[in-house]
Amino acid sequence: MPNVIEAVAESSEQTAIVIWQSVVEQIRGDVSESVYNKWLKDLEFVADLEGVIQVATATGTQADRVNTDFIRKINLLWSERDPSGRRVSVASWADLPEDVRELAEEARAEREARISSDATDVTEPALRTSGKTLSFENLVTSESNRLACTIGRKIADGQATPSQTIYFYGRHGVGKTHLLHAIETEMVRNDDPRTAVYMSAEEFMVAFVEGVKRRDTSDLKTRLRSADVLLIDDLQAIAGMGGTQKEFFSNIRAVVARGGQVVITADESPSQLDSLSARVREELQGGVLIEVAEPDEAMRRRIVEMKAAEIAAENPGFELSSEAVDLIVSRVKGPGRQLYGAVCNVFTATTFIGNPVTLDDVSAAVRRQLGDLKPPTIDQVKRATMTAFDVTKTDLESARRSRSIAYPRQIAMYLCRKMTTRSLPQIGRFFGNRDHTTVLYAVRKLEDAVKSDETLRRDIEKVERAIEDILSSAGK
């Protein structure tokens, strides 16, 4: 028995390490290189301590900064990937209890030994960090972001744009940061003589505050004003900070004055960022404002397929069927980051631990992504069945026994029994005052048939997905 317990614990820790690597890689793509190197690069996975993922920093100052500015994002990304509902805690090595430090040293030695011994084993499943360059080639394009991508390519290629100031805005996770990095990547690839400078608004704020403390902001000004293409990410981070906004405004005006291009991203349009100063808002509204909308269905499908292919390139056993892709696309309506999280959850719960991918696994991953949903009502089950089979409420409650009506009616009764808290007599009353024995017959018949009837199983899953859609809409 102890060997089994140790094996389960080891598997759990290895899963946690893989998830942690995925979280770090995601954050690395969302912040500037200097911010990542200064505050996040040296974060070290310590252990899974009874449901808390302990991560350590080298210094107390680093721990304070991570817990102030990054811990919410870290735990959000973690929750998107971890089926176990654990959370991440960050502390400096010096603040960790001695027994935890000893455990961490032992675990680190074991991991290093394992990596050394498994170096030639290319079949070991893992969600490895790929270090993928963010470019236009791997930025999925659809109507929701086509205009933004077109403008971005023109900037990267040195073509004329409608304004020297371009402002991209949209919900977090729709690809705005990717777009800025794609511009930078394309310029480097083309040996563009122009100078591109990427900086997050948060990095700008930190550099400005540090310069004020030294009473010398010349380094920051030199870096920004030397740019031919200035790329500023997440402007909302400095909204409300008067002195920082004033410095920001003077720098973008200087770049524009010498003929440079300024590209800014934010979660909202200038008019919706209430804490922007009037002067900065007017400056931005005088440029071109482009909304980057959430992906449509076709784009969501391409994102899921692309992310699945990236994971499969390093883990050949991982494969999402068209039905699995359909399920994710139909349920996860958010930006690409959420879709990626759903795919990672599926991988972690299946191929990573040696299990095949099933639609049940995919459905469970989606539920983790969206959060727990309340049990449906009988009326909601009926509505979902009507949608899935194109029948009416009258059909489901009628005495008609043709297969086109009886079949969806039985599925609806089966799911009412499975998913609601209603009794058999109560369910019967909602289906034309049928006797409880009729409901019981339908439930038992489908319980037996679903074990071997693939068509029936898919039809039930189709209604279940329709129920989830109704519940999600009701919760908004």
Short mmCIF file of N, CA, C and O in Angstrom, two decimals, residues 72-141:
data_model
loop_
_atom_site.label_atom_id
_atom_site.label_comp_id
_atom_site.label_asym_id
_atom_site.label_seq_id
_atom_site.Cartn_x
_atom_site.Cartn_y
_atom_site.Cartn_z
N ARG A 72 -2.66 36.98 -8.54
CA ARG A 72 -4.03 36.76 -9.02
C ARG A 72 -4.01 36.14 -10.42
O ARG A 72 -4.76 35.21 -10.71
N LYS A 73 -3.14 36.65 -11.27
CA LYS A 73 -3.06 36.12 -12.62
C LYS A 73 -2.52 34.70 -12.60
O LYS A 73 -3.00 33.83 -13.34
N ILE A 74 -1.53 34.44 -11.74
CA ILE A 74 -0.97 33.10 -11.63
C ILE A 74 -2.06 32.11 -11.23
O ILE A 74 -2.20 31.03 -11.83
N ASN A 75 -2.85 32.45 -10.23
CA ASN A 75 -3.89 31.53 -9.77
C ASN A 75 -5.03 31.40 -10.77
O ASN A 75 -5.65 30.33 -10.87
N LEU A 76 -5.30 32.47 -11.52
CA LEU A 76 -6.31 32.36 -12.57
C LEU A 76 -5.88 31.38 -13.65
O LEU A 76 -6.64 30.49 -14.06
N LEU A 77 -4.64 31.52 -14.12
CA LEU A 77 -4.12 30.61 -15.14
C LEU A 77 -4.03 29.19 -14.59
O LEU A 77 -4.29 28.21 -15.30
N TRP A 78 -3.64 29.08 -13.31
CA TRP A 78 -3.55 27.74 -12.69
C TRP A 78 -4.92 27.08 -12.66
O TRP A 78 -5.07 25.91 -12.99
N SER A 79 -5.95 27.82 -12.25
CA SER A 79 -7.29 27.24 -12.12
C SER A 79 -7.83 26.77 -13.46
O SER A 79 -8.62 25.84 -13.52
N GLU A 80 -7.38 27.42 -14.55
CA GLU A 80 -7.83 27.02 -15.89
C GLU A 80 -7.23 25.67 -16.30
O GLU A 80 -7.76 25.00 -17.18
N ARG A 81 -6.13 25.28 -15.65
CA ARG A 81 -5.42 24.08 -16.07
C ARG A 81 -5.51 22.92 -15.07
O ARG A 81 -5.28 21.77 -15.45
N ASP A 82 -5.81 23.21 -13.82
CA ASP A 82 -5.71 22.20 -12.77
C ASP A 82 -7.08 21.61 -12.44
O ASP A 82 -7.95 22.30 -11.91
N PRO A 83 -7.29 20.33 -12.72
CA PRO A 83 -8.58 19.69 -12.41
C PRO A 83 -8.78 19.44 -10.93
O PRO A 83 -9.88 19.12 -10.51
N SER A 84 -7.73 19.61 -10.13
CA SER A 84 -7.82 19.27 -8.70
C SER A 84 -8.22 20.43 -7.81
O SER A 84 -8.37 20.26 -6.60
N GLY A 85 -8.35 21.62 -8.37
CA GLY A 85 -8.78 22.77 -7.59
C GLY A 85 -7.76 23.28 -6.59
O GLY A 85 -8.12 23.90 -5.59
N ARG A 86 -6.48 23.05 -6.86
CA ARG A 86 -5.45 23.55 -5.96
C ARG A 86 -5.18 25.04 -6.22
O ARG A 86 -5.67 25.60 -7.18
N ARG A 87 -4.42 25.66 -5.32
CA ARG A 87 -4.06 27.08 -5.51
C ARG A 87 -2.55 27.24 -5.32
O ARG A 87 -1.88 26.36 -4.75
N VAL A 88 -2.03 28.36 -5.79
CA VAL A 88 -0.60 28.62 -5.73
C VAL A 88 -0.30 29.62 -4.62
O VAL A 88 -1.00 30.63 -4.46
N SER A 89 0.73 29.32 -3.85
CA SER A 89 1.21 30.24 -2.81
C SER A 89 2.68 30.55 -3.08
O SER A 89 3.46 29.67 -3.43
N VAL A 90 3.06 31.82 -2.93
CA VAL A 90 4.43 32.26 -3.22
C VAL A 90 5.06 32.83 -1.96
O VAL A 90 4.46 33.67 -1.27
N ALA A 91 6.26 32.36 -1.63
CA ALA A 91 7.02 32.87 -0.47
C ALA A 91 8.50 32.79 -0.80
O ALA A 91 8.92 32.04 -1.70
N SER A 92 9.30 33.56 -0.09
CA SER A 92 10.74 33.49 -0.30
C SER A 92 11.28 32.22 0.36
O SER A 92 10.68 31.68 1.29
N TRP A 93 12.44 31.75 -0.13
CA TRP A 93 13.05 30.56 0.44
C TRP A 93 13.29 30.75 1.94
O TRP A 93 13.08 29.85 2.75
N ALA A 94 13.69 31.94 2.33
CA ALA A 94 14.01 32.19 3.74
C ALA A 94 12.79 32.08 4.64
O ALA A 94 12.91 31.75 5.82
N ASP A 95 11.61 32.36 4.07
CA ASP A 95 10.39 32.32 4.87
C ASP A 95 9.74 30.95 4.92
O ASP A 95 8.77 30.75 5.66
N LEU A 96 10.25 30.00 4.14
CA LEU A 96 9.68 28.65 4.16
C LEU A 96 10.15 27.91 5.40
O LEU A 96 11.30 28.07 5.84
N PRO A 97 9.27 27.08 5.99
CA PRO A 97 9.71 26.26 7.12
C PRO A 97 10.87 25.35 6.73
O PRO A 97 11.00 24.95 5.56
N GLU A 98 11.70 25.01 7.69
CA GLU A 98 12.88 24.20 7.41
C GLU A 98 12.53 22.86 6.79
O GLU A 98 13.20 22.40 5.86
N ASP A 99 11.46 22.22 7.30
CA ASP A 99 11.10 20.90 6.76
C ASP A 99 10.64 21.00 5.31
O ASP A 99 10.87 20.10 4.51
N VAL A 100 10.00 22.12 4.94
CA VAL A 100 9.57 22.32 3.56
C VAL A 100 10.79 22.53 2.67
O VAL A 100 10.87 22.02 1.55
N ARG A 101 11.78 23.30 3.15
CA ARG A 101 13.00 23.50 2.36
C ARG A 101 13.72 22.17 2.13
O ARG A 101 14.22 21.91 1.04
N GLU A 102 13.76 21.34 3.16
CA GLU A 102 14.40 20.03 3.01
C GLU A 102 13.65 19.18 2.00
O GLU A 102 14.26 18.51 1.16
N LEU A 103 12.31 19.20 2.07
CA LEU A 103 11.50 18.46 1.12
C LEU A 103 11.76 18.95 -0.31
O LEU A 103 11.89 18.16 -1.24
N ALA A 104 11.87 20.27 -0.44
CA ALA A 104 12.10 20.85 -1.77
C ALA A 104 13.45 20.43 -2.32
O ALA A 104 13.57 20.12 -3.52
N GLU A 105 14.48 20.42 -1.50
CA GLU A 105 15.81 20.01 -1.95
C GLU A 105 15.81 18.56 -2.41
O GLU A 105 16.40 18.20 -3.43
N GLU A 106 15.12 17.69 -1.65
CA GLU A 106 15.04 16.28 -2.03
C GLU A 106 14.28 16.13 -3.35
O GLU A 106 14.70 15.37 -4.24
N ALA A 107 13.16 16.82 -3.46
CA ALA A 107 12.37 16.73 -4.69
C ALA A 107 13.14 17.25 -5.89
O ALA A 107 13.08 16.69 -6.99
N ARG A 108 13.90 18.35 -5.68
CA ARG A 108 14.69 18.91 -6.77
C ARG A 108 15.75 17.91 -7.25
O ARG A 108 15.95 17.71 -8.44
N ALA A 109 16.41 17.26 -6.29
CA ALA A 109 17.43 16.26 -6.64
C ALA A 109 16.81 15.09 -7.40
O ALA A 109 17.38 14.60 -8.38
N GLU A 110 15.63 14.66 -6.97
CA GLU A 110 14.96 13.55 -7.65
C GLU A 110 14.56 13.95 -9.07
O GLU A 110 14.70 13.16 -10.01
N ARG A 111 14.05 15.18 -9.22
CA ARG A 111 13.66 15.62 -10.56
C ARG A 111 14.86 15.71 -11.50
O ARG A 111 14.80 15.32 -12.65
N GLU A 112 15.96 16.25 -10.99
CA GLU A 112 17.16 16.36 -11.82
C GLU A 112 17.68 14.98 -12.21
O GLU A 112 18.12 14.77 -13.35
N ALA A 113 17.61 14.04 -11.28
CA ALA A 113 18.03 12.67 -11.60
C ALA A 113 17.11 12.05 -12.63
O ALA A 113 17.55 11.35 -13.55
N ARG A 114 15.82 12.32 -12.49
CA ARG A 114 14.84 11.75 -13.42
C ARG A 114 15.04 12.33 -14.82
O ARG A 114 14.98 11.64 -15.83
N ILE A 115 15.28 13.65 -14.87
CA ILE A 115 15.50 14.29 -16.16
C ILE A 115 16.73 13.71 -16.84
O ILE A 115 16.75 13.45 -18.04
N SER A 116 17.78 13.49 -16.05
CA SER A 116 19.01 12.93 -16.60
C SER A 116 18.81 11.53 -17.14
O SER A 116 19.25 11.18 -18.23
N SER A 117 18.09 10.69 -16.36
CA SER A 117 17.91 9.30 -16.78
C SER A 117 16.92 9.16 -17.92
O SER A 117 16.97 8.20 -18.70
N ASP A 118 15.99 10.14 -18.05
CA ASP A 118 14.96 10.05 -19.09
C ASP A 118 15.28 10.91 -20.30
O ASP A 118 14.43 11.15 -21.14
N ALA A 119 16.51 11.39 -20.39
CA ALA A 119 16.84 12.35 -21.45
C ALA A 119 16.61 11.79 -22.84
O ALA A 119 16.31 12.52 -23.77
N THR A 120 16.74 10.48 -22.99
CA THR A 120 16.58 9.88 -24.32
C THR A 120 15.19 9.33 -24.55
O THR A 120 14.91 8.76 -25.60
N ASP A 121 14.29 9.48 -23.57
CA ASP A 121 12.94 8.93 -23.69
C ASP A 121 12.02 9.97 -24.30
O ASP A 121 11.51 10.84 -23.62
N VAL A 122 11.79 9.88 -25.60
CA VAL A 122 11.00 10.89 -26.29
C VAL A 122 9.52 10.60 -26.21
O VAL A 122 8.71 11.37 -26.71
N THR A 123 9.11 9.49 -25.60
CA THR A 123 7.70 9.16 -25.53
C THR A 123 7.05 9.63 -24.24
O THR A 123 5.86 9.50 -24.06
N GLU A 124 7.86 10.15 -23.29
CA GLU A 124 7.31 10.61 -22.02
C GLU A 124 6.40 11.81 -22.26
O GLU A 124 6.82 12.83 -22.80
N PRO A 125 5.11 11.73 -21.88
CA PRO A 125 4.21 12.85 -22.15
C PRO A 125 4.51 14.04 -21.27
O PRO A 125 4.79 13.90 -20.09
N ALA A 126 4.47 15.21 -21.85
CA ALA A 126 4.69 16.43 -21.06
C ALA A 126 4.21 17.62 -21.86
O ALA A 126 4.32 17.65 -23.08
N LEU A 127 3.68 18.58 -21.15
CA LEU A 127 3.29 19.84 -21.78
C LEU A 127 4.47 20.78 -21.65
O LEU A 127 4.53 21.65 -20.81
N ARG A 128 5.44 20.60 -22.48
CA ARG A 128 6.71 21.32 -22.35
C ARG A 128 6.57 22.75 -22.82
O ARG A 128 5.75 23.07 -23.67
N THR A 129 7.41 23.59 -22.28
CA THR A 129 7.44 24.97 -22.76
C THR A 129 8.14 25.00 -24.10
O THR A 129 9.23 24.48 -24.26
N SER A 130 7.52 25.61 -25.07
CA SER A 130 8.04 25.55 -26.44
C SER A 130 8.89 26.75 -26.81
O SER A 130 9.62 26.71 -27.79
N GLY A 131 8.77 27.86 -26.04
CA GLY A 131 9.52 29.05 -26.40
C GLY A 131 9.10 29.59 -27.76
O GLY A 131 9.87 30.19 -28.48
N LYS A 132 7.83 29.36 -28.10
CA LYS A 132 7.33 29.73 -29.42
C LYS A 132 7.35 31.24 -29.61
O LYS A 132 6.94 32.01 -28.76
N THR A 133 7.86 31.68 -30.76
CA THR A 133 7.86 33.10 -31.10
C THR A 133 6.45 33.52 -31.49
O THR A 133 5.77 32.85 -32.27
N LEU A 134 5.99 34.62 -30.94
CA LEU A 134 4.67 35.15 -31.28
C LEU A 134 4.79 35.91 -32.59
O LEU A 134 5.48 36.93 -32.68
N SER A 135 4.12 35.41 -33.62
CA SER A 135 4.23 35.98 -34.96
C SER A 135 2.87 36.03 -35.62
O SER A 135 1.87 35.52 -35.09
N PHE A 136 2.82 36.64 -36.80
CA PHE A 136 1.56 36.66 -37.54
C PHE A 136 1.18 35.26 -38.02
O PHE A 136 0.00 34.97 -38.19
N GLU A 137 2.17 34.39 -38.24
CA GLU A 137 1.89 33.05 -38.72
C GLU A 137 1.09 32.23 -37.71
O GLU A 137 0.26 31.41 -38.09
N ASN A 138 1.37 32.41 -36.41
CA ASN A 138 0.62 31.64 -35.43
C ASN A 138 -0.42 32.49 -34.69
O ASN A 138 -0.86 32.14 -33.60
N LEU A 139 -0.80 33.61 -35.30
CA LEU A 139 -1.92 34.41 -34.79
C LEU A 139 -3.14 34.10 -35.64
O LEU A 139 -3.22 34.47 -36.81
N VAL A 140 -4.10 33.37 -35.06
CA VAL A 140 -5.30 32.98 -35.81
C VAL A 140 -6.11 34.22 -36.13
O VAL A 140 -6.37 35.06 -35.26
N THR A 141 -6.51 34.36 -37.39
CA THR A 141 -7.21 35.54 -37.86
C THR A 141 -8.61 35.21 -38.32
O THR A 141 -8.84 34.19 -38.96
#
